[in-house]
PDB file of C-alpha atoms in Angstrom:
ATOM      1  CA  MET A  19      48.606  -8.044 153.054  1.00 63.00           C
ATOM      2  CA  THR A  20      46.533  -5.022 152.619  1.00 88.00           C
ATOM      3  CA  ILE A  21      47.358  -1.579 151.441  1.00 95.00           C
ATOM      4  CA  PRO A  22      46.242   1.886 152.100  1.00 97.00           C
ATOM      5  CA  TYR A  23      43.320   3.266 149.775  1.00 98.00           C
ATOM      6  CA  ALA A  24      41.237   6.230 149.238  1.00 98.00           C
ATOM      7  CA  GLU A  25      38.030   6.427 147.100  1.00 98.00           C
ATOM      8  CA  VAL A  26      35.540   8.721 145.321  1.00 98.00           C
ATOM      9  CA  ILE A  27      31.927   8.177 146.084  1.00 98.00           C
ATOM     10  CA  GLY A  28      28.728   9.360 144.358  1.00 97.00           C
ATOM     11  CA  ASP A  29      25.467   8.328 142.647  1.00 96.00           C
ATOM     12  CA  PRO A  30      26.245   7.874 139.625  1.00 92.00           C
ATOM     13  CA  ILE A  31      30.070   7.285 139.772  1.00 95.00           C
ATOM     14  CA  ALA A  32      31.070   5.347 136.602  1.00 91.00           C
ATOM     15  CA  HIS A  33      31.905   8.570 134.990  1.00 88.00           C
ATOM     16  CA  SER A  34      34.451   9.653 137.504  1.00 92.00           C
ATOM     17  CA  LYS A  35      38.035  10.317 136.346  1.00 93.00           C
ATOM     18  CA  SER A  36      39.284  10.622 139.857  1.00 96.00           C
ATOM     19  CA  PRO A  37      40.751   7.141 139.942  1.00 97.00           C
ATOM     20  CA  LEU A  38      42.754   7.838 136.851  1.00 97.00           C
ATOM     21  CA  ILE A  39      44.150  11.169 138.381  1.00 97.00           C
ATOM     22  CA  HIS A  40      44.981   9.719 141.665  1.00 98.00           C
ATOM     23  CA  GLY A  41      46.191   6.462 140.094  1.00 98.00           C
ATOM     24  CA  PHE A  42      48.581   8.361 137.893  1.00 97.00           C
ATOM     25  CA  TRP A  43      50.068  10.159 140.777  1.00 98.00           C
ATOM     26  CA  LEU A  44      50.596   7.103 142.913  1.00 98.00           C
ATOM     27  CA  GLU A  45      52.308   5.452 139.948  1.00 97.00           C
ATOM     28  CA  ARG A  46      54.686   8.473 139.460  1.00 97.00           C
ATOM     29  CA  LEU A  47      55.419   8.688 143.100  1.00 97.00           C
ATOM     30  CA  GLY A  48      55.901   5.074 143.711  1.00 97.00           C
ATOM     31  CA  ILE A  49      53.369   4.958 146.555  1.00 97.00           C
ATOM     32  CA  ASP A  50      51.907   1.519 147.367  1.00 97.00           C
ATOM     33  CA  ALA A  51      48.299   2.507 147.737  1.00 98.00           C
ATOM     34  CA  GLU A  52      45.129   2.330 145.686  1.00 98.00           C
ATOM     35  CA  TYR A  53      42.390   4.828 144.655  1.00 98.00           C
ATOM     36  CA  ARG A  54      38.897   3.579 143.937  1.00 97.00           C
ATOM     37  CA  ALA A  55      35.466   4.402 142.821  1.00 98.00           C
ATOM     38  CA  GLN A  56      32.537   3.405 144.858  1.00 98.00           C
ATOM     39  CA  HIS A  57      29.019   3.627 144.124  1.00 98.00           C
ATOM     40  CA  VAL A  58      27.084   4.918 147.140  1.00 98.00           C
ATOM     41  CA  THR A  59      23.361   5.863 147.151  1.00 98.00           C
ATOM     42  CA  ALA A  60      21.748   8.343 149.481  1.00 97.00           C
ATOM     43  CA  GLU A  61      20.201   5.580 151.358  1.00 97.00           C
ATOM     44  CA  GLY A  62      23.629   3.770 151.757  1.00 98.00           C
ATOM     45  CA  LEU A  63      25.625   6.942 152.759  1.00 98.00           C
ATOM     46  CA  ALA A  64      25.343   6.336 156.572  1.00 97.00           C
ATOM     47  CA  GLU A  65      26.430   2.634 156.172  1.00 98.00           C
ATOM     48  CA  TYR A  66      29.282   3.521 153.968  1.00 98.00           C
ATOM     49  CA  PHE A  67      30.871   5.894 156.456  1.00 98.00           C
ATOM     50  CA  ALA A  68      30.202   3.497 159.277  1.00 96.00           C
ATOM     51  CA  GLN A  69      32.176   0.711 157.525  1.00 97.00           C
ATOM     52  CA  ARG A  70      35.042   2.863 156.331  1.00 96.00           C
ATOM     53  CA  LYS A  71      35.483   4.416 159.821  1.00 95.00           C
ATOM     54  CA  ALA A  72      36.360   0.786 161.139  1.00 94.00           C
ATOM     55  CA  ASP A  73      38.786   0.190 158.431  1.00 95.00           C
ATOM     56  CA  PRO A  74      42.492   1.366 159.345  1.00 94.00           C
ATOM     57  CA  ASP A  75      43.417   1.053 155.619  1.00 96.00           C
ATOM     58  CA  TRP A  76      40.960   3.650 154.422  1.00 97.00           C
ATOM     59  CA  ARG A  77      42.523   7.085 154.197  1.00 97.00           C
ATOM     60  CA  GLY A  78      39.458   8.832 153.107  1.00 98.00           C
ATOM     61  CA  CYS A  79      37.153   9.778 150.092  1.00 98.00           C
ATOM     62  CA  ASN A  80      36.155  12.320 147.742  1.00 97.00           C
ATOM     63  CA  ILE A  81      32.485  13.097 147.473  1.00 97.00           C
ATOM     64  CA  THR A  82      30.726  13.995 144.201  1.00 92.00           C
ATOM     65  CA  ILE A  83      26.885  14.400 143.322  1.00 88.00           C
ATOM     66  CA  PRO A  84      24.661  14.115 145.266  1.00 93.00           C
ATOM     67  CA  HIS A  85      26.323  13.743 148.685  1.00 95.00           C
ATOM     68  CA  LYS A  86      28.293  17.066 149.165  1.00 94.00           C
ATOM     69  CA  GLU A  87      25.805  18.493 151.473  1.00 93.00           C
ATOM     70  CA  SER A  88      24.379  15.336 153.270  1.00 96.00           C
ATOM     71  CA  ALA A  89      27.973  14.152 153.928  1.00 97.00           C
ATOM     72  CA  LEU A  90      28.285  16.844 156.420  1.00 96.00           C
ATOM     73  CA  ASP A  91      26.186  14.742 158.697  1.00 97.00           C
ATOM     74  CA  HIS A  92      28.742  11.912 158.810  1.00 97.00           C
ATOM     75  CA  ALA A  93      31.925  13.595 159.548  1.00 97.00           C
ATOM     76  CA  GLU A  94      33.366  16.208 162.128  1.00 97.00           C
ATOM     77  CA  ASP A  95      33.253  19.858 160.809  1.00 96.00           C
ATOM     78  CA  ARG A  96      36.370  21.181 162.415  1.00 94.00           C
ATOM     79  CA  GLY A  97      36.648  24.062 159.656  1.00 93.00           C
ATOM     80  CA  GLY A  98      33.032  25.256 160.241  1.00 95.00           C
ATOM     81  CA  LEU A  99      32.097  24.372 156.568  1.00 95.00           C
ATOM     82  CA  ARG A 100      28.438  23.994 157.560  1.00 94.00           C
ATOM     83  CA  ASP A 101      28.174  27.548 158.110  1.00 93.00           C
ATOM     84  CA  SER A 102      30.610  28.772 155.475  1.00 93.00           C
ATOM     85  CA  ILE A 103      30.391  26.641 152.257  1.00 94.00           C
ATOM     86  CA  GLY A 104      27.682  24.511 153.518  1.00 92.00           C
ATOM     87  CA  ALA A 105      29.131  21.297 151.696  1.00 92.00           C
ATOM     88  CA  ILE A 106      32.118  19.113 151.905  1.00 95.00           C
ATOM     89  CA  ASN A 107      33.784  17.126 149.067  1.00 96.00           C
ATOM     90  CA  THR A 108      36.408  15.191 151.031  1.00 97.00           C
ATOM     91  CA  VAL A 109      36.387  13.149 154.188  1.00 98.00           C
ATOM     92  CA  LEU A 110      39.476  12.043 155.922  1.00 97.00           C
ATOM     93  CA  ARG A 111      40.135   9.367 158.626  1.00 95.00           C
ATOM     94  CA  ASP A 112      42.562  10.555 161.232  1.00 90.00           C
ATOM     95  CA  GLU A 113      44.843   8.382 163.254  1.00 86.00           C
ATOM     96  CA  ASP A 114      42.284   8.064 166.019  1.00 89.00           C
ATOM     97  CA  GLY A 115      39.635   6.769 163.507  1.00 90.00           C
ATOM     98  CA  MET A 116      37.825  10.062 163.444  1.00 95.00           C
ATOM     99  CA  LEU A 117      36.056  11.167 160.210  1.00 97.00           C
ATOM    100  CA  ILE A 118      36.919  14.879 159.319  1.00 97.00           C
ATOM    101  CA  GLY A 119      35.103  16.756 156.417  1.00 97.00           C
ATOM    102  CA  THR A 120      36.901  19.167 154.469  1.00 97.00           C
ATOM    103  CA  ASN A 121      36.198  21.067 150.996  1.00 95.00           C
ATOM    104  CA  THR A 122      38.784  21.243 148.244  1.00 94.00           C
ATOM    105  CA  ASP A 123      36.388  22.436 145.619  1.00 92.00           C
ATOM    106  CA  ALA A 124      36.658  26.023 146.252  1.00 94.00           C
ATOM    107  CA  ALA A 125      40.478  26.194 145.934  1.00 93.00           C
ATOM    108  CA  GLY A 126      40.384  23.811 142.823  1.00 94.00           C
ATOM    109  CA  PHE A 127      37.545  26.057 141.089  1.00 96.00           C
ATOM    110  CA  TYR A 128      39.405  29.165 141.722  1.00 96.00           C
ATOM    111  CA  ALA A 129      42.814  28.130 140.581  1.00 93.00           C
ATOM    112  CA  PRO A 130      42.295  28.486 136.796  1.00 94.00           C
ATOM    113  CA  ILE A 131      40.701  32.088 137.180  1.00 96.00           C
ATOM    114  CA  ALA A 132      42.972  33.569 139.764  1.00 94.00           C
ATOM    115  CA  ASP A 133      44.362  35.926 137.338  1.00 95.00           C
ATOM    116  CA  LEU A 134      40.888  37.315 136.178  1.00 95.00           C
ATOM    117  CA  ALA A 135      39.940  40.670 137.408  1.00 93.00           C
ATOM    118  CA  LEU A 136      36.787  39.431 139.415  1.00 96.00           C
ATOM    119  CA  ASP A 137      36.646  42.343 141.832  1.00 96.00           C
ATOM    120  CA  GLY A 138      33.246  43.830 141.002  1.00 97.00           C
ATOM    121  CA  ALA A 139      32.720  41.636 137.989  1.00 98.00           C
ATOM    122  CA  ALA A 140      29.283  40.347 136.950  1.00 98.00           C
ATOM    123  CA  VAL A 141      29.051  36.473 137.111  1.00 98.00           C
ATOM    124  CA  GLY A 142      26.432  34.043 136.191  1.00 98.00           C
ATOM    125  CA  VAL A 143      26.330  30.639 137.984  1.00 98.00           C
ATOM    126  CA  ILE A 144      24.098  27.826 136.861  1.00 98.00           C
ATOM    127  CA  GLY A 145      22.957  25.549 139.703  1.00 97.00           C
ATOM    128  CA  ALA A 146      22.430  25.755 143.368  1.00 96.00           C
ATOM    129  CA  GLY A 147      23.858  22.529 144.872  1.00 92.00           C
ATOM    130  CA  GLY A 148      27.127  21.501 146.528  1.00 90.00           C
ATOM    131  CA  ALA A 149      29.264  22.486 143.673  1.00 91.00           C
ATOM    132  CA  ALA A 150      27.528  25.906 143.405  1.00 95.00           C
ATOM    133  CA  ARG A 151      28.164  26.535 147.133  1.00 94.00           C
ATOM    134  CA  ALA A 152      31.871  26.123 146.664  1.00 94.00           C
ATOM    135  CA  VAL A 153      31.846  28.338 143.565  1.00 97.00           C
ATOM    136  CA  LEU A 154      29.873  31.170 145.461  1.00 97.00           C
ATOM    137  CA  PHE A 155      32.321  30.927 148.299  1.00 96.00           C
ATOM    138  CA  ALA A 156      35.231  31.598 146.117  1.00 96.00           C
ATOM    139  CA  LEU A 157      33.460  34.258 144.234  1.00 97.00           C
ATOM    140  CA  GLN A 158      32.613  36.085 147.386  1.00 97.00           C
ATOM    141  CA  ARG A 159      36.160  35.934 148.679  1.00 95.00           C
ATOM    142  CA  ALA A 160      37.237  37.288 145.254  1.00 96.00           C
ATOM    143  CA  GLY A 161      34.675  40.287 145.589  1.00 97.00           C
ATOM    144  CA  ALA A 162      32.788  39.425 142.671  1.00 97.00           C
ATOM    145  CA  GLY A 163      29.342  40.654 142.034  1.00 94.00           C
ATOM    146  CA  PRO A 164      26.548  41.082 141.050  1.00 98.00           C
ATOM    147  CA  VAL A 165      25.998  37.389 140.711  1.00 98.00           C
ATOM    148  CA  THR A 166      22.945  35.741 138.847  1.00 98.00           C
ATOM    149  CA  ILE A 167      22.229  32.380 139.858  1.00 98.00           C
ATOM    150  CA  LEU A 168      20.088  30.499 137.160  1.00 98.00           C
ATOM    151  CA  ASN A 169      18.382  27.341 138.792  1.00 97.00           C
ATOM    152  CA  ARG A 170      15.226  25.363 138.355  1.00 95.00           C
ATOM    153  CA  THR A 171      14.232  26.545 141.867  1.00 96.00           C
ATOM    154  CA  PRO A 172      15.119  30.184 142.013  1.00 97.00           C
ATOM    155  CA  LEU A 173      14.294  30.379 145.785  1.00 97.00           C
ATOM    156  CA  LYS A 174      17.215  28.115 146.451  1.00 97.00           C
ATOM    157  CA  GLY A 175      19.410  30.398 144.459  1.00 98.00           C
ATOM    158  CA  ALA A 176      18.202  33.296 146.401  1.00 98.00           C
ATOM    159  CA  ALA A 177      18.930  31.574 149.750  1.00 97.00           C
ATOM    160  CA  LEU A 178      22.438  31.053 148.543  1.00 97.00           C
ATOM    161  CA  LEU A 179      23.008  34.619 147.651  1.00 97.00           C
ATOM    162  CA  ALA A 180      21.899  35.688 151.050  1.00 97.00           C
ATOM    163  CA  LYS A 181      24.058  33.044 152.716  1.00 95.00           C
ATOM    164  CA  PHE A 182      27.162  34.362 150.989  1.00 96.00           C
ATOM    165  CA  GLY A 183      26.443  37.910 151.158  1.00 96.00           C
ATOM    166  CA  LEU A 184      26.463  38.446 147.492  1.00 97.00           C
ATOM    167  CA  GLN A 185      24.507  40.938 145.609  1.00 97.00           C
ATOM    168  CA  GLY A 186      22.679  39.787 142.531  1.00 97.00           C
ATOM    169  CA  ASP A 187      19.458  37.895 141.545  1.00 98.00           C
ATOM    170  CA  ALA A 188      18.228  34.251 141.357  1.00 98.00           C
ATOM    171  CA  VAL A 189      16.158  33.598 138.192  1.00 98.00           C
ATOM    172  CA  PRO A 190      14.605  30.443 136.561  1.00 97.00           C
ATOM    173  CA  LEU A 191      16.840  28.366 134.333  1.00 96.00           C
ATOM    174  CA  ASP A 192      15.154  29.556 131.056  1.00 94.00           C
ATOM    175  CA  THR A 193      15.799  33.117 131.851  1.00 97.00           C
ATOM    176  CA  PRO A 194      18.036  34.979 129.068  1.00 97.00           C
ATOM    177  CA  LEU A 195      21.597  35.282 130.411  1.00 97.00           C
ATOM    178  CA  PRO A 196      22.668  38.883 131.447  1.00 97.00           C
ATOM    179  CA  PRO A 197      26.248  40.235 130.051  1.00 98.00           C
ATOM    180  CA  VAL A 198      28.298  38.596 132.557  1.00 98.00           C
ATOM    181  CA  ALA A 199      32.161  38.570 132.574  1.00 98.00           C
ATOM    182  CA  LEU A 200      32.276  35.145 133.786  1.00 98.00           C
ATOM    183  CA  LEU A 201      29.725  32.265 133.229  1.00 98.00           C
ATOM    184  CA  VAL A 202      30.146  29.177 135.459  1.00 98.00           C
ATOM    185  CA  ASN A 203      28.031  25.836 135.083  1.00 98.00           C
ATOM    186  CA  ALA A 204      27.907  24.366 138.545  1.00 97.00           C
ATOM    187  CA  SER A 205      25.173  21.879 137.695  1.00 96.00           C
ATOM    188  CA  PRO A 206      25.108  18.381 136.366  1.00 93.00           C
ATOM    189  CA  LEU A 207      23.338  19.728 133.299  1.00 96.00           C
ATOM    190  CA  GLY A 208      25.023  18.738 130.243  1.00 96.00           C
ATOM    191  CA  MET A 209      26.739  15.823 131.943  1.00 93.00           C
ATOM    192  CA  THR A 210      26.606  12.375 130.226  1.00 90.00           C
ATOM    193  CA  GLY A 211      23.221  10.877 131.266  1.00 90.00           C
ATOM    194  CA  GLN A 212      21.881  14.150 132.526  1.00 93.00           C
ATOM    195  CA  ASP A 213      19.454  16.637 130.812  1.00 95.00           C
ATOM    196  CA  PRO A 214      21.233  18.902 128.299  1.00 95.00           C
ATOM    197  CA  LEU A 215      22.073  22.510 129.118  1.00 95.00           C
ATOM    198  CA  GLN A 216      21.107  24.872 126.237  1.00 88.00           C
ATOM    199  CA  LEU A 217      21.821  28.399 126.785  1.00 94.00           C
ATOM    200  CA  ASP A 218      21.899  31.549 124.380  1.00 96.00           C
ATOM    201  CA  LEU A 219      25.095  33.095 124.814  1.00 98.00           C
ATOM    202  CA  ASP A 220      24.641  36.213 122.662  1.00 97.00           C
ATOM    203  CA  ALA A 221      24.229  38.452 125.751  1.00 97.00           C
ATOM    204  CA  LEU A 222      27.944  37.689 126.834  1.00 98.00           C
ATOM    205  CA  PRO A 223      30.619  40.400 125.934  1.00 98.00           C
ATOM    206  CA  GLU A 224      33.495  39.188 123.588  1.00 97.00           C
ATOM    207  CA  ASP A 225      35.828  39.085 126.577  1.00 97.00           C
ATOM    208  CA  ALA A 226      33.635  36.857 128.668  1.00 98.00           C
ATOM    209  CA  VAL A 227      34.813  33.643 130.042  1.00 98.00           C
ATOM    210  CA  VAL A 228      32.733  30.433 130.076  1.00 98.00           C
ATOM    211  CA  TYR A 229      33.567  27.824 132.741  1.00 98.00           C
ATOM    212  CA  ASP A 230      32.012  24.395 132.863  1.00 98.00           C
ATOM    213  CA  LEU A 231      32.618  22.074 135.812  1.00 96.00           C
ATOM    214  CA  VAL A 232      31.303  19.015 133.884  1.00 95.00           C
ATOM    215  CA  TYR A 233      33.864  16.880 132.547  1.00 90.00           C
ATOM    216  CA  ALA A 234      32.071  13.893 131.034  1.00 88.00           C
ATOM    217  CA  PRO A 235      32.014  14.792 128.203  1.00 91.00           C
ATOM    218  CA  LEU A 236      34.940  17.237 128.338  1.00 90.00           C
ATOM    219  CA  GLU A 237      33.532  19.059 125.307  1.00 92.00           C
ATOM    220  CA  THR A 238      30.110  19.970 126.514  1.00 96.00           C
ATOM    221  CA  ASP A 239      27.438  21.869 124.573  1.00 96.00           C
ATOM    222  CA  LEU A 240      28.035  24.823 126.635  1.00 97.00           C
ATOM    223  CA  LEU A 241      31.865  24.922 125.875  1.00 97.00           C
ATOM    224  CA  ALA A 242      31.348  24.273 122.073  1.00 97.00           C
ATOM    225  CA  ALA A 243      28.721  27.101 121.904  1.00 97.00           C
ATOM    226  CA  ALA A 244      31.254  29.486 123.696  1.00 98.00           C
ATOM    227  CA  ARG A 245      33.965  28.351 121.294  1.00 97.00           C
ATOM    228  CA  ASP A 246      31.668  29.103 118.392  1.00 97.00           C
ATOM    229  CA  ARG A 247      31.689  32.803 119.705  1.00 96.00           C
ATOM    230  CA  ASP A 248      35.383  32.664 120.184  1.00 97.00           C
ATOM    231  CA  LEU A 249      34.937  33.177 123.939  1.00 98.00           C
ATOM    232  CA  ALA A 250      37.528  31.966 126.405  1.00 98.00           C
ATOM    233  CA  THR A 251      36.706  28.737 127.842  1.00 97.00           C
ATOM    234  CA  ILE A 252      37.739  26.569 130.836  1.00 97.00           C
ATOM    235  CA  ASP A 253      36.777  22.953 131.002  1.00 95.00           C
ATOM    236  CA  GLY A 254      35.947  20.666 134.035  1.00 93.00           C
ATOM    237  CA  LEU A 255      39.324  19.089 134.212  1.00 93.00           C
ATOM    238  CA  ASP A 256      41.010  22.228 135.349  1.00 91.00           C
ATOM    239  CA  MET A 257      38.919  22.163 138.614  1.00 92.00           C
ATOM    240  CA  LEU A 258      38.889  18.427 138.907  1.00 92.00           C
ATOM    241  CA  ILE A 259      42.731  18.130 138.820  1.00 95.00           C
ATOM    242  CA  GLY A 260      43.161  21.231 141.123  1.00 93.00           C
ATOM    243  CA  GLN A 261      40.755  19.953 143.860  1.00 94.00           C
ATOM    244  CA  ALA A 262      42.147  16.372 143.363  1.00 96.00           C
ATOM    245  CA  ALA A 263      45.767  17.610 144.103  1.00 96.00           C
ATOM    246  CA  ILE A 264      44.918  19.003 147.374  1.00 95.00           C
ATOM    247  CA  ALA A 265      42.913  15.914 148.379  1.00 97.00           C
ATOM    248  CA  PHE A 266      45.985  13.557 147.169  1.00 97.00           C
ATOM    249  CA  GLU A 267      48.277  15.261 149.736  1.00 97.00           C
ATOM    250  CA  LEU A 268      45.743  14.823 152.475  1.00 96.00           C
ATOM    251  CA  PHE A 269      45.223  11.150 151.694  1.00 97.00           C
ATOM    252  CA  PHE A 270      48.597  10.088 150.966  1.00 97.00           C
ATOM    253  CA  GLY A 271      51.058  12.598 152.616  1.00 95.00           C
ATOM    254  CA  GLU A 272      52.900  13.715 149.622  1.00 96.00           C
ATOM    255  CA  ALA A 273      52.143  16.493 146.999  1.00 96.00           C
ATOM    256  CA  PRO A 274      51.344  15.079 143.498  1.00 96.00           C
ATOM    257  CA  PRO A 275      53.885  15.699 140.721  1.00 93.00           C
ATOM    258  CA  ARG A 276      52.140  18.500 138.861  1.00 90.00           C
ATOM    259  CA  GLU A 277      54.826  19.024 136.311  1.00 91.00           C
ATOM    260  CA  ASP A 278      53.296  15.839 134.433  1.00 89.00           C
ATOM    261  CA  GLU A 279      49.967  17.642 133.978  1.00 91.00           C
ATOM    262  CA  GLU A 280      49.881  17.818 130.203  1.00 91.00           C
ATOM    263  CA  GLU A 281      50.555  13.838 130.115  1.00 95.00           C
ATOM    264  CA  LEU A 282      47.715  13.494 132.728  1.00 95.00           C
ATOM    265  CA  ARG A 283      45.340  15.462 130.725  1.00 93.00           C
ATOM    266  CA  GLU A 284      45.930  13.340 127.648  1.00 92.00           C
ATOM    267  CA  ARG A 285      45.392  10.266 129.522  1.00 91.00           C
ATOM    268  CA  LEU A 286      42.100  11.654 130.820  1.00 91.00           C
ATOM    269  CA  ILE A 287      40.914  12.867 127.441  1.00 88.00           C
ATOM    270  CA  GLY A 288      42.060   9.460 125.835  1.00 79.00           C
TER     271      GLY A 288
END
């Protein structure tokens, strides 16, 4: 007898905490289903979706680095995400066996900063990939700006500013930070197995917020440097849990029990 399941795919994938999160919620709700991690390379992406599309037990998958943009080619874009965010982080299999792409990253990113006064606020964003697209989409909706994108390829950052209609600048990664109210690391820099992210935070005002989407390790060098300056910080688990909650309900048809979030965070940290 088979049971329904969902997955998270990426390359690499061993670091992912998504199976712990979804497994915790499945256990709490008593749902007979599984959530797995699956290593999928860029070369194997098309084959992965072809196989899963034919499997009626597969409810869908979350998508992490580096597939958030290329996965658009393998799912229906009913929400117009190619023209808006330009990336997806979730694919669902509907009752007819069709694959539908969506994005829960933007809402997951925005939830922890919803109370910040971002209208007209200066923001710095590190990175210009799929996660950065969701971040910029949310920032544009919140009225933030000017936005400075720091990226190894500034032209890619400039193209994203234009795409989202944001005022600002795109500069090389080693450019000194401007005095932004919010600094977001939307790149894999600082993640276990990736290059380190070393920034001088001296230009940030005392009330700045530093938000690192990386969650492996949870205490990144960027967050440690921010705490050394007594700046407010937001770690990667906030966005990870927020976007996972939206995806969980899409996969399994029930909202996750968010009242147990402190226990969930303890498990993830442990």
